[in-house]
Coordinates of C-alpha atoms in Angstrom, one line a residue:
X19 CA -31.4 15.8 -5.1
X20 CA -28.6 14.6 -7.3
X21 CA -24.9 16.0 -7.1
X22 CA -22.4 18.1 -8.7
X23 CA -18.8 16.5 -8.9
X24 CA -15.5 18.4 -9.5
X25 CA -12.0 17.2 -10.1
X26 CA -9.4 17.6 -7.2
X27 CA -6.2 19.0 -8.5
X28 CA -2.8 20.5 -7.0
X29 CA -2.4 24.1 -6.1
X30 CA -3.1 24.0 -2.3
X31 CA -1.2 22.6 0.4
X32 CA -3.7 20.2 1.3
X33 CA -4.3 19.1 -2.3
X34 CA -0.5 19.0 -3.1
X35 CA -0.1 16.5 0.1
X36 CA -3.3 14.5 -0.7
X37 CA -2.5 13.7 -4.1
X38 CA 1.4 12.9 -3.5
X39 CA 0.7 10.7 -0.5
X40 CA -2.6 8.9 -1.2
X41 CA -2.5 8.4 -4.8
X42 CA -1.2 5.2 -5.9
X43 CA -2.0 2.3 -8.4
X44 CA -5.0 1.3 -6.0
X45 CA -6.3 4.8 -5.8
X46 CA -6.0 7.3 -9.0
X47 CA -7.3 10.6 -7.7
X48 CA -10.2 12.3 -6.0
X49 CA -13.5 14.3 -6.5
X50 CA -15.4 16.8 -4.6
X51 CA -19.0 15.6 -4.3
X52 CA -21.6 18.5 -3.8
X53 CA -25.2 17.3 -2.7
X54 CA -27.7 19.7 -4.9
X55 CA -30.5 21.0 -2.9
X56 CA -34.0 21.5 -4.2
X57 CA -32.9 24.5 -5.9
X58 CA -30.4 22.7 -7.9
X59 CA -27.7 24.7 -6.3
X60 CA -24.5 23.0 -4.7
X61 CA -24.3 23.1 -0.8
X62 CA -21.6 22.8 1.6
X63 CA -17.8 22.5 0.9
X64 CA -18.1 19.0 -1.0
X65 CA -17.4 15.7 0.1
X66 CA -14.0 14.4 -0.8
X67 CA -14.3 10.8 -2.1
X68 CA -12.0 8.6 -4.6
X69 CA -12.6 9.0 -8.3
X70 CA -14.0 5.4 -8.1
X71 CA -17.1 7.0 -6.3
X72 CA -18.4 8.2 -9.6
X73 CA -18.7 4.7 -10.9
X74 CA -21.2 3.7 -8.1
X75 CA -23.0 7.2 -7.3
X76 CA -26.1 6.6 -9.4
X77 CA -26.4 2.9 -8.5
X78 CA -26.3 3.7 -4.9
X79 CA -28.6 6.9 -4.9
X80 CA -31.3 4.8 -6.9
X81 CA -31.0 1.6 -4.6
X82 CA -34.2 0.0 -3.6
X83 CA -34.8 0.3 -0.2
X84 CA -36.5 -2.4 2.0
X85 CA -38.7 -1.9 5.0
X86 CA -36.3 -4.1 7.4
X87 CA -33.1 -2.8 6.3
X88 CA -30.7 -1.4 9.0
X89 CA -27.9 0.8 8.2
X90 CA -25.0 1.9 10.6
X91 CA -23.4 5.2 9.2
X92 CA -20.3 6.9 10.5
X93 CA -17.4 9.2 9.5
X94 CA -14.4 6.5 9.2
X95 CA -12.6 5.6 12.5
X96 CA -15.2 6.5 15.0
X97 CA -16.2 3.1 16.4
X98 CA -18.0 1.7 13.1
X99 CA -17.0 -2.0 13.5
X100 CA -17.9 -2.0 17.2
X101 CA -21.1 -0.6 16.6
X102 CA -21.9 -3.1 13.8
X103 CA -21.3 -5.9 15.7
X104 CA -23.4 -4.8 18.7
X105 CA -26.3 -3.8 16.2
X106 CA -26.0 -7.3 14.4
X107 CA -25.9 -9.4 17.7
X108 CA -28.9 -7.6 19.1
X109 CA -30.6 -7.7 15.6
X110 CA -29.9 -11.5 15.4
X111 CA -31.1 -12.4 19.0
X112 CA -27.4 -12.8 20.2
X113 CA -26.4 -15.5 17.8
X114 CA -22.9 -15.8 18.6
X115 CA -21.9 -18.9 16.9
X116 CA -23.2 -17.1 13.7
X117 CA -21.4 -14.0 14.5
X118 CA -18.2 -15.8 15.0
X119 CA -18.3 -17.9 11.9
X120 CA -19.1 -15.4 9.5
X121 CA -16.8 -12.4 8.9
X122 CA -18.5 -9.0 9.3
X123 CA -18.2 -7.8 5.5
X124 CA -20.6 -10.7 4.7
X125 CA -22.8 -10.1 7.7
X126 CA -23.0 -6.4 7.5
X127 CA -21.3 -5.5 4.2
X128 CA -19.7 -1.9 3.6
X129 CA -21.7 -1.0 0.7
X130 CA -19.2 1.9 -0.5
X131 CA -16.1 -0.1 -0.1
X132 CA -15.8 -0.6 -4.1
X133 CA -15.9 3.4 -4.1
X134 CA -12.6 3.4 -2.1
X135 CA -10.1 1.0 -3.9
X136 CA -9.4 -0.3 -7.2
X137 CA -7.4 -3.8 -6.9
X138 CA -7.8 -6.9 -8.9
X139 CA -8.8 -9.8 -6.8
X140 CA -8.8 -13.3 -7.9
X141 CA -11.4 -16.0 -6.2
X142 CA -8.4 -18.1 -5.0
X143 CA -7.2 -15.0 -3.0
X144 CA -10.8 -14.4 -1.2
X145 CA -11.8 -16.4 1.7
X146 CA -14.7 -17.8 -0.3
X147 CA -17.0 -17.1 -3.3
X148 CA -19.3 -14.7 -1.3
X149 CA -16.1 -12.6 -0.4
X150 CA -14.8 -12.4 -3.7
X151 CA -18.3 -11.0 -4.8
X152 CA -18.1 -8.3 -2.1
X153 CA -14.7 -7.5 -3.2
X154 CA -15.6 -7.5 -6.8
X155 CA -18.5 -4.8 -6.2
X156 CA -19.6 -4.2 -2.7
X157 CA -22.6 -2.2 -4.0
X158 CA -24.3 -5.1 -6.0
X159 CA -23.4 -7.4 -3.3
X160 CA -25.5 -5.4 -0.8
X161 CA -28.2 -4.9 -3.1
X162 CA -28.7 -8.6 -3.8
X163 CA -28.5 -9.5 0.0
X164 CA -31.3 -11.6 1.6
X165 CA -33.5 -9.8 3.9
X166 CA -33.0 -8.3 6.7
X167 CA -30.1 -6.5 5.3
X168 CA -27.4 -4.9 7.8
X169 CA -25.5 -2.5 5.8
X170 CA -22.5 0.0 6.8
X171 CA -21.7 3.1 5.0
X172 CA -19.6 6.1 5.5
X173 CA -21.4 8.4 3.2
X174 CA -23.0 11.3 4.6
X175 CA -26.7 11.6 5.1
X176 CA -27.1 13.6 1.6
X177 CA -25.6 10.9 -0.4
X178 CA -27.5 7.9 1.0
X179 CA -30.0 6.2 -1.3
X180 CA -32.8 8.5 -2.2
X181 CA -35.7 6.2 -1.1
X182 CA -34.2 6.1 2.6
X183 CA -35.4 9.7 3.0
X184 CA -39.3 8.5 2.2
X185 CA -39.2 4.9 3.5
X186 CA -37.8 5.9 7.2
X187 CA -35.1 3.2 6.9
X188 CA -33.5 2.8 10.4
X189 CA -30.1 4.4 10.6
X190 CA -27.8 4.3 13.8
X191 CA -24.8 6.8 13.4
X192 CA -21.9 7.0 15.7
X193 CA -19.8 9.9 16.4
X194 CA -16.5 10.1 18.1
X195 CA -14.2 13.0 19.4
X196 CA -12.1 14.5 16.3
X197 CA -8.9 14.5 18.0
X198 CA -9.2 10.4 18.5
X199 CA -10.9 10.1 15.1
X200 CA -7.8 11.9 13.4
X201 CA -5.2 9.7 15.1
X202 CA -7.0 6.6 14.4
X203 CA -7.6 7.5 10.7
X204 CA -3.9 8.2 10.3
X205 CA -3.0 4.8 11.5
X206 CA -5.7 3.3 9.5
X207 CA -4.6 5.1 6.3
X208 CA -1.2 3.8 6.6
X209 CA -2.2 0.3 7.4
X210 CA -5.2 0.0 4.7
X211 CA -5.2 2.9 2.2
X212 CA -1.5 3.1 1.4
X213 CA -0.8 6.6 2.8
X214 CA 2.7 7.4 2.7
X215 CA 3.0 10.7 4.6
X216 CA 3.7 11.8 7.7
X217 CA 1.5 12.3 11.0
X218 CA 2.0 16.0 10.7
X219 CA 0.8 16.2 7.1
X220 CA -2.1 13.9 7.8
X221 CA -3.2 16.3 10.4
X222 CA -3.0 19.2 7.9
X223 CA -5.4 17.1 5.5
X224 CA -7.6 16.4 8.4
X225 CA -8.2 20.0 9.4
X226 CA -8.3 21.1 6.0
X227 CA -11.2 18.7 5.1
X228 CA -9.0 16.9 2.4
X229 CA -9.2 13.0 3.7
X230 CA -12.1 10.8 2.3
X231 CA -15.6 11.5 3.5
X232 CA -14.5 14.9 5.0
X233 CA -15.5 17.6 6.0
X234 CA -16.0 16.0 9.5
X235 CA -18.2 18.5 10.5
X236 CA -20.4 18.4 7.4
X237 CA -20.8 14.7 7.8
X238 CA -21.7 14.6 11.7
X239 CA -24.1 17.4 11.4
X240 CA -25.7 15.9 8.0
X241 CA -27.0 13.2 10.7
X242 CA -27.3 15.4 13.6
X243 CA -29.9 17.2 12.0
X244 CA -32.2 14.4 11.9
X245 CA -31.5 12.9 15.3
X246 CA -35.1 13.8 16.5
X247 CA -36.7 11.5 13.8
X248 CA -38.1 8.0 14.8
X249 CA -35.9 6.2 12.5
X250 CA -32.7 7.7 13.4
X251 CA -30.5 6.9 16.5
X252 CA -27.4 9.1 17.0
X253 CA -24.7 7.4 19.1
X254 CA -21.3 8.5 20.7
X255 CA -18.2 6.4 20.9
X256 CA -17.4 7.8 24.4
X257 CA -21.0 7.1 25.6
X258 CA -20.2 3.4 24.6
X259 CA -17.1 3.2 26.4
X260 CA -18.4 4.7 29.4
X261 CA -21.7 2.7 29.8
X262 CA -22.3 0.0 27.0
X263 CA -25.2 -1.6 28.8
X264 CA -27.0 1.6 28.7
X265 CA -26.3 1.9 24.8
X266 CA -27.3 -1.8 24.4
X267 CA -30.8 -1.0 25.8
X268 CA -31.1 1.9 23.8
X269 CA -30.3 0.1 20.4
X270 CA -32.4 -2.9 21.6
X271 CA -35.5 -0.7 21.9
X272 CA -34.7 1.1 18.7
X273 CA -34.6 -2.1 16.8
X274 CA -37.9 -3.3 18.6
X275 CA -36.0 -6.1 20.4
X276 CA -36.9 -7.4 23.9
X277 CA -34.7 -5.8 26.6
X278 CA -31.8 -8.5 27.5
X279 CA -31.8 -10.1 31.0
X280 CA -28.6 -9.8 33.1
X281 CA -27.0 -12.9 32.1
X282 CA -27.4 -12.1 28.3
X283 CA -26.3 -8.7 28.7
X284 CA -23.2 -9.6 30.4
X285 CA -22.4 -12.1 27.6
X286 CA -22.8 -9.7 25.1
X287 CA -20.8 -7.1 26.8
X288 CA -18.0 -9.6 27.0
X289 CA -18.4 -10.5 23.3
X290 CA -18.2 -6.6 22.5
X291 CA -15.1 -5.9 24.8
X292 CA -12.0 -4.6 23.1
X293 CA -9.9 -7.8 24.3
X294 CA -12.6 -10.1 22.7
X295 CA -13.0 -8.1 19.3
X296 CA -9.3 -7.8 18.9
X297 CA -8.9 -11.5 18.8
X298 CA -12.3 -12.5 17.1
X299 CA -11.2 -13.3 13.2
X300 CA -14.7 -12.4 12.2
X301 CA -14.4 -8.8 13.1
X302 CA -10.8 -7.9 13.6
X303 CA -10.2 -7.5 9.8
X304 CA -6.7 -9.4 10.0
X305 CA -7.7 -11.0 6.7
X306 CA -7.9 -7.5 5.1
X307 CA -4.6 -6.5 6.6
X308 CA -2.8 -9.3 5.3
X309 CA -4.2 -8.5 1.9
X310 CA -3.1 -5.1 1.9
X311 CA 0.4 -6.0 3.0
X312 CA 0.7 -8.6 0.4
X313 CA -0.2 -6.4 -2.3
X314 CA 2.4 -3.8 -1.0
X315 CA -0.3 -1.2 -0.2
X316 CA 0.2 -1.1 3.8
X317 CA 2.7 1.3 5.1
X318 CA 1.8 0.7 8.7
X319 CA 2.8 -2.4 11.1
X320 CA 0.0 -2.2 13.4
X321 CA -3.2 -4.1 13.4
X322 CA -6.6 -2.9 12.4
X323 CA -7.9 -2.7 16.1
X324 CA -5.2 -0.7 17.6
X325 CA -6.1 0.8 21.3
X326 CA -10.0 1.3 21.6
X327 CA -9.5 4.1 24.0
X328 CA -11.1 7.6 24.7
X329 CA -8.5 10.5 24.6
X330 CA -5.8 8.3 23.3
X331 CA -4.8 11.5 21.1
X332 CA -3.0 12.8 24.0
X333 CA -0.3 10.3 23.5
X334 CA 0.5 11.4 20.1
X335 CA -0.8 14.8 19.5
X336 CA 1.2 17.7 20.8
X337 CA -0.1 20.5 23.0
X338 CA 0.4 23.0 20.0
X339 CA -1.5 20.9 17.5
X340 CA -4.4 20.4 20.2
X341 CA -4.7 24.2 20.4
X342 CA -5.0 24.2 16.7
X343 CA -7.6 21.5 16.9
X344 CA -9.5 23.4 19.6
X345 CA -9.6 26.6 17.6
X346 CA -11.0 24.4 14.5
X347 CA -13.6 22.7 16.8
X348 CA -14.8 26.1 18.1
X349 CA -14.9 27.6 14.6
X350 CA -17.0 24.7 13.1
X351 CA -19.4 24.6 16.1
X352 CA -19.8 28.2 16.2
X353 CA -23.7 28.9 15.6
X354 CA -24.7 25.2 15.6

């Protein structure tokens, strides 16, 4: 399919906020990436991605896909880490010892990590040589993993490797209420991505499709359109919070694993509880937060795993802004 890539410059309120409050020595600028249809014409509004995506776009697009790959895809801050840990544990027959002894980025790498940041990392700063290899080039690290590979991405469906469309690779997508997503993304951006602006400006960016991986709705719909295909499983964060055992059974069936007995189900649910995840050093990304704080990139004081609640947006979004969100949601869902 290919892409058309355009520079993002100032001149609109959202672009001015973006370039002022997100760009730094770790992130120099942004592009709009337009997937090209079969006719060669660009489609959609264009996905916003940091400049560094251009360095890896071709390598990702031409990546060799293996029949036993499992991908977890999502828009940022929609329950990705939680879903990854659930999928990895089910796929690896509840090997909790291995899960706790190896950090998630090495078991389940974020392939587009290097598309987001540009910072120098010395081997001594990394937890081990494998983690250094991941930080240096997450795409190469993922490509060279032993099978079976478990791979995380925030890329929309159109920007996935071309072979995924023909090889029916298993894809699990997780979606979340956009209001909760926006609030969580704001705190994440301050903590990890060096965002220096206000919450009000971040909301403006979110609603104007001007934070990384946006537009939110184009991203979600790119996977929703494939939800009926046998190799795609579409999950919702709220569903996982409401009835985790039911989701676990659904994922187990999708991965071709035997259904868990009551004891194993309870053990896995306990392992995946928010309190357990928050204190589990293999998944809570404390090492990443410490890194960004030491580099002076972090603008926040909270930790990677913050609340893990449904509708926590009500604690931070005013009624007036909520009405604006509702109008934005209705406008984007109209006709779908």
